[in-house]
């Protein structure tokens, strides 16, 4: 094992000691100022008022219905699904709408690009609550979804 760095460090400490030995007054001032400022910080910290705040507790949001700020009657929200050609995707989105028990409009788009175009250019008055995108190429409208759940955080096969 190479101990040259340890030897270099020892030489550096020795040189520093030789320089400090020549100026004893400077050394004592440096050490005393270090202790003085450390003591001042500790004394100041002791005298400060400690202001502890309790944890902020929020009321839980129900999972079976939308929160109050989303059930506002002034605005109509849309629940979007992609692709619109699949009956399975439409049925799942309708079940989500019914489970949320809210006044939502369900709308399907044939592709993600159509949905993005709608959001950027066409959608002026309505608000999209969520978009459910089924990442599967459906061959016909009655084809079942594959039994695989994927998300950003979870990937498992059922």
PDB file of N, CA and C in Angstrom, residues 58-108:
ATOM      1  N   UNK A  58     -53.523  17.665   7.476  1.00  0.00           N
ATOM      2  CA  UNK A  58     -54.562  17.924   6.494  1.00  0.00           C
ATOM      3  C   UNK A  58     -55.621  16.842   6.608  1.00  0.00           C
ATOM      4  N   UNK A  59     -56.846  17.218   6.314  1.00  0.00           N
ATOM      5  CA  UNK A  59     -57.918  16.236   6.294  1.00  0.00           C
ATOM      6  C   UNK A  59     -57.716  15.313   5.094  1.00  0.00           C
ATOM      7  N   UNK A  60     -57.955  14.030   5.272  1.00  0.00           N
ATOM      8  CA  UNK A  60     -57.765  13.111   4.149  1.00  0.00           C
ATOM      9  C   UNK A  60     -58.810  13.349   3.062  1.00  0.00           C
ATOM     10  N   UNK A  61     -58.396  13.164   1.828  1.00  0.00           N
ATOM     11  CA  UNK A  61     -59.322  13.280   0.707  1.00  0.00           C
ATOM     12  C   UNK A  61     -59.925  11.910   0.434  1.00  0.00           C
ATOM     13  N   UNK A  62     -61.221  11.852   0.219  1.00  0.00           N
ATOM     14  CA  UNK A  62     -61.840  10.556  -0.064  1.00  0.00           C
ATOM     15  C   UNK A  62     -61.420  10.047  -1.443  1.00  0.00           C
ATOM     16  N   UNK A  63     -61.269   8.739  -1.544  1.00  0.00           N
ATOM     17  CA  UNK A  63     -60.844   8.149  -2.805  1.00  0.00           C
ATOM     18  C   UNK A  63     -62.008   7.814  -3.723  1.00  0.00           C
ATOM     19  N   UNK A  64     -63.203   7.716  -3.185  1.00  0.00           N
ATOM     20  CA  UNK A  64     -64.353   7.316  -3.989  1.00  0.00           C
ATOM     21  C   UNK A  64     -65.080   8.492  -4.626  1.00  0.00           C
ATOM     22  N   UNK A  65     -64.697   9.697  -4.290  1.00  0.00           N
ATOM     23  CA  UNK A  65     -65.345  10.866  -4.898  1.00  0.00           C
ATOM     24  C   UNK A  65     -64.315  11.970  -5.068  1.00  0.00           C
ATOM     25  N   UNK A  66     -64.654  12.903  -5.919  1.00  0.00           N
ATOM     26  CA  UNK A  66     -63.738  14.011  -6.179  1.00  0.00           C
ATOM     27  C   UNK A  66     -63.760  15.002  -5.029  1.00  0.00           C
ATOM     28  N   UNK A  67     -62.661  15.709  -4.786  1.00  0.00           N
ATOM     29  CA  UNK A  67     -62.657  16.746  -3.755  1.00  0.00           C
ATOM     30  C   UNK A  67     -63.615  17.879  -4.117  1.00  0.00           C
ATOM     31  N   UNK A  68     -63.956  18.667  -3.127  1.00  0.00           N
ATOM     32  CA  UNK A  68     -64.944  19.723  -3.314  1.00  0.00           C
ATOM     33  C   UNK A  68     -64.573  20.738  -4.368  1.00  0.00           C
ATOM     34  N   UNK A  69     -63.298  21.067  -4.485  1.00  0.00           N
ATOM     35  CA  UNK A  69     -62.923  22.075  -5.471  1.00  0.00           C
ATOM     36  C   UNK A  69     -63.024  21.555  -6.906  1.00  0.00           C
ATOM     37  N   UNK A  70     -63.152  20.240  -7.095  1.00  0.00           N
ATOM     38  CA  UNK A  70     -63.325  19.698  -8.438  1.00  0.00           C
ATOM     39  C   UNK A  70     -64.782  19.416  -8.783  1.00  0.00           C
ATOM     40  N   UNK A  71     -65.658  19.496  -7.812  1.00  0.00           N
ATOM     41  CA  UNK A  71     -67.080  19.277  -8.086  1.00  0.00           C
ATOM     42  C   UNK A  71     -67.808  20.596  -8.261  1.00  0.00           C
ATOM     43  N   UNK A  72     -67.082  21.616  -8.601  1.00  0.00           N
ATOM     44  CA  UNK A  72     -67.638  22.940  -8.835  1.00  0.00           C
ATOM     45  C   UNK A  72     -68.598  22.875 -10.020  1.00  0.00           C
ATOM     46  N   UNK A  73     -69.793  23.423  -9.864  1.00  0.00           N
ATOM     47  CA  UNK A  73     -70.803  23.366 -10.923  1.00  0.00           C
ATOM     48  C   UNK A  73     -70.558  24.395 -12.027  1.00  0.00           C
ATOM     49  N   UNK A  74     -69.671  25.351 -11.795  1.00  0.00           N
ATOM     50  CA  UNK A  74     -69.409  26.369 -12.812  1.00  0.00           C
ATOM     51  C   UNK A  74     -68.622  25.803 -13.988  1.00  0.00           C
ATOM     52  N   UNK A  75     -67.800  24.815 -13.716  1.00  0.00           N
ATOM     53  CA  UNK A  75     -66.935  24.273 -14.757  1.00  0.00           C
ATOM     54  C   UNK A  75     -67.311  22.826 -15.042  1.00  0.00           C
ATOM     55  N   UNK A  76     -67.204  22.470 -16.295  1.00  0.00           N
ATOM     56  CA  UNK A  76     -67.437  21.085 -16.680  1.00  0.00           C
ATOM     57  C   UNK A  76     -66.086  20.434 -16.957  1.00  0.00           C
ATOM     58  N   UNK A  77     -65.851  19.310 -16.349  1.00  0.00           N
ATOM     59  CA  UNK A  77     -64.589  18.607 -16.516  1.00  0.00           C
ATOM     60  C   UNK A  77     -64.766  17.440 -17.479  1.00  0.00           C
ATOM     61  N   UNK A  78     -63.680  17.133 -18.161  1.00  0.00           N
ATOM     62  CA  UNK A  78     -63.699  16.044 -19.139  1.00  0.00           C
ATOM     63  C   UNK A  78     -62.726  14.964 -18.679  1.00  0.00           C
ATOM     64  N   UNK A  79     -63.152  13.733 -18.817  1.00  0.00           N
ATOM     65  CA  UNK A  79     -62.303  12.574 -18.582  1.00  0.00           C
ATOM     66  C   UNK A  79     -61.990  11.987 -19.958  1.00  0.00           C
ATOM     67  N   UNK A  80     -60.722  11.977 -20.322  1.00  0.00           N
ATOM     68  CA  UNK A  80     -60.311  11.619 -21.681  1.00  0.00           C
ATOM     69  C   UNK A  80     -59.696  10.228 -21.681  1.00  0.00           C
ATOM     70  N   UNK A  81     -59.937   9.488 -22.774  1.00  0.00           N
ATOM     71  CA  UNK A  81     -59.273   8.200 -22.940  1.00  0.00           C
ATOM     72  C   UNK A  81     -58.760   8.072 -24.370  1.00  0.00           C
ATOM     73  N   UNK A  82     -57.672   7.343 -24.503  1.00  0.00           N
ATOM     74  CA  UNK A  82     -57.052   7.088 -25.803  1.00  0.00           C
ATOM     75  C   UNK A  82     -56.740   5.601 -25.851  1.00  0.00           C
ATOM     76  N   UNK A  83     -57.071   4.867 -26.854  1.00  0.00           N
ATOM     77  CA  UNK A  83     -57.698   5.183 -28.127  1.00  0.00           C
ATOM     78  C   UNK A  83     -59.213   5.098 -28.044  1.00  0.00           C
ATOM     79  N   UNK A  84     -59.879   5.881 -28.868  1.00  0.00           N
ATOM     80  CA  UNK A  84     -61.341   5.944 -28.816  1.00  0.00           C
ATOM     81  C   UNK A  84     -61.993   4.781 -29.553  1.00  0.00           C
ATOM     82  N   UNK A  85     -61.225   4.029 -30.332  1.00  0.00           N
ATOM     83  CA  UNK A  85     -61.814   2.932 -31.108  1.00  0.00           C
ATOM     84  C   UNK A  85     -62.082   1.691 -30.261  1.00  0.00           C
ATOM     85  N   UNK A  86     -61.599   1.654 -29.048  1.00  0.00           N
ATOM     86  CA  UNK A  86     -61.720   0.462 -28.213  1.00  0.00           C
ATOM     87  C   UNK A  86     -62.904   0.587 -27.262  1.00  0.00           C
ATOM     88  N   UNK A  87     -63.775  -0.417 -27.305  1.00  0.00           N
ATOM     89  CA  UNK A  87     -64.902  -0.449 -26.369  1.00  0.00           C
ATOM     90  C   UNK A  87     -64.420  -0.708 -24.944  1.00  0.00           C
ATOM     91  N   UNK A  88     -63.350  -1.486 -24.802  1.00  0.00           N
ATOM     92  CA  UNK A  88     -62.816  -1.785 -23.473  1.00  0.00           C
ATOM     93  C   UNK A  88     -62.305  -0.512 -22.814  1.00  0.00           C
ATOM     94  N   UNK A  89     -61.566   0.302 -23.559  1.00  0.00           N
ATOM     95  CA  UNK A  89     -61.052   1.563 -23.014  1.00  0.00           C
ATOM     96  C   UNK A  89     -62.197   2.485 -22.623  1.00  0.00           C
ATOM     97  N   UNK A  90     -63.228   2.527 -23.457  1.00  0.00           N
ATOM     98  CA  UNK A  90     -64.385   3.377 -23.151  1.00  0.00           C
ATOM     99  C   UNK A  90     -65.103   2.876 -21.902  1.00  0.00           C
ATOM    100  N   UNK A  91     -65.280   1.565 -21.783  1.00  0.00           N
ATOM    101  CA  UNK A  91     -65.968   1.008 -20.613  1.00  0.00           C
ATOM    102  C   UNK A  91     -65.189   1.277 -19.326  1.00  0.00           C
ATOM    103  N   UNK A  92     -63.871   1.131 -19.376  1.00  0.00           N
ATOM    104  CA  UNK A  92     -63.059   1.396 -18.183  1.00  0.00           C
ATOM    105  C   UNK A  92     -63.167   2.859 -17.785  1.00  0.00           C
ATOM    106  N   UNK A  93     -63.115   3.747 -18.759  1.00  0.00           N
ATOM    107  CA  UNK A  93     -63.223   5.179 -18.460  1.00  0.00           C
ATOM    108  C   UNK A  93     -64.604   5.516 -17.919  1.00  0.00           C
ATOM    109  N   UNK A  94     -65.636   4.901 -18.454  1.00  0.00           N
ATOM    110  CA  UNK A  94     -66.994   5.119 -17.930  1.00  0.00           C
ATOM    111  C   UNK A  94     -67.110   4.603 -16.492  1.00  0.00           C
ATOM    112  N   UNK A  95     -66.457   3.468 -16.193  1.00  0.00           N
ATOM    113  CA  UNK A  95     -66.486   2.952 -14.819  1.00  0.00           C
ATOM    114  C   UNK A  95     -65.773   3.904 -13.866  1.00  0.00           C
ATOM    115  N   UNK A  96     -64.661   4.495 -14.304  1.00  0.00           N
ATOM    116  CA  UNK A  96     -63.959   5.481 -13.474  1.00  0.00           C
ATOM    117  C   UNK A  96     -64.862   6.672 -13.221  1.00  0.00           C
ATOM    118  N   UNK A  97     -65.558   7.123 -14.248  1.00  0.00           N
ATOM    119  CA  UNK A  97     -66.484   8.259 -14.101  1.00  0.00           C
ATOM    120  C   UNK A  97     -67.589   7.924 -13.099  1.00  0.00           C
ATOM    121  N   UNK A  98     -68.145   6.736 -13.205  1.00  0.00           N
ATOM    122  CA  UNK A  98     -69.219   6.340 -12.287  1.00  0.00           C
ATOM    123  C   UNK A  98     -68.706   6.172 -10.861  1.00  0.00           C
ATOM    124  N   UNK A  99     -67.481   5.652 -10.706  1.00  0.00           N
ATOM    125  CA  UNK A  99     -66.911   5.486  -9.366  1.00  0.00           C
ATOM    126  C   UNK A  99     -66.627   6.822  -8.701  1.00  0.00           C
ATOM    127  N   UNK A 100     -66.251   7.813  -9.488  1.00  0.00           N
ATOM    128  CA  UNK A 100     -65.980   9.137  -8.923  1.00  0.00           C
ATOM    129  C   UNK A 100     -67.258   9.874  -8.539  1.00  0.00           C
ATOM    130  N   UNK A 101     -68.381   9.437  -9.085  1.00  0.00           N
ATOM    131  CA  UNK A 101     -69.680  10.006  -8.733  1.00  0.00           C
ATOM    132  C   UNK A 101     -69.685  11.527  -8.923  1.00  0.00           C
ATOM    133  N   UNK A 102     -69.260  11.942 -10.097  1.00  0.00           N
ATOM    134  CA  UNK A 102     -69.196  13.371 -10.389  1.00  0.00           C
ATOM    135  C   UNK A 102     -69.782  13.625 -11.770  1.00  0.00           C
ATOM    136  N   UNK A 103     -70.044  14.893 -12.012  1.00  0.00           N
ATOM    137  CA  UNK A 103     -70.594  15.294 -13.306  1.00  0.00           C
ATOM    138  C   UNK A 103     -69.423  15.492 -14.268  1.00  0.00           C
ATOM    139  N   UNK A 104     -69.046  14.421 -14.931  1.00  0.00           N
ATOM    140  CA  UNK A 104     -67.933  14.449 -15.874  1.00  0.00           C
ATOM    141  C   UNK A 104     -68.430  14.066 -17.255  1.00  0.00           C
ATOM    142  N   UNK A 105     -67.759  14.588 -18.241  1.00  0.00           N
ATOM    143  CA  UNK A 105     -68.036  14.214 -19.617  1.00  0.00           C
ATOM    144  C   UNK A 105     -66.883  13.320 -20.067  1.00  0.00           C
ATOM    145  N   UNK A 106     -67.187  12.224 -20.729  1.00  0.00           N
ATOM    146  CA  UNK A 106     -66.164  11.293 -21.198  1.00  0.00           C
ATOM    147  C   UNK A 106     -65.964  11.516 -22.691  1.00  0.00           C
ATOM    148  N   UNK A 107     -64.705  11.634 -23.077  1.00  0.00           N
ATOM    149  CA  UNK A 107     -64.403  11.868 -24.488  1.00  0.00           C
ATOM    150  C   UNK A 107     -63.200  11.029 -24.882  1.00  0.00           C
ATOM    151  N   UNK A 108     -63.275  10.429 -26.061  1.00  0.00           N
ATOM    152  CA  UNK A 108     -62.182   9.610 -26.554  1.00  0.00           C
ATOM    153  C   UNK A 108     -61.463  10.256 -27.717  1.00  0.00           C
TER     154      UNK A 108
END
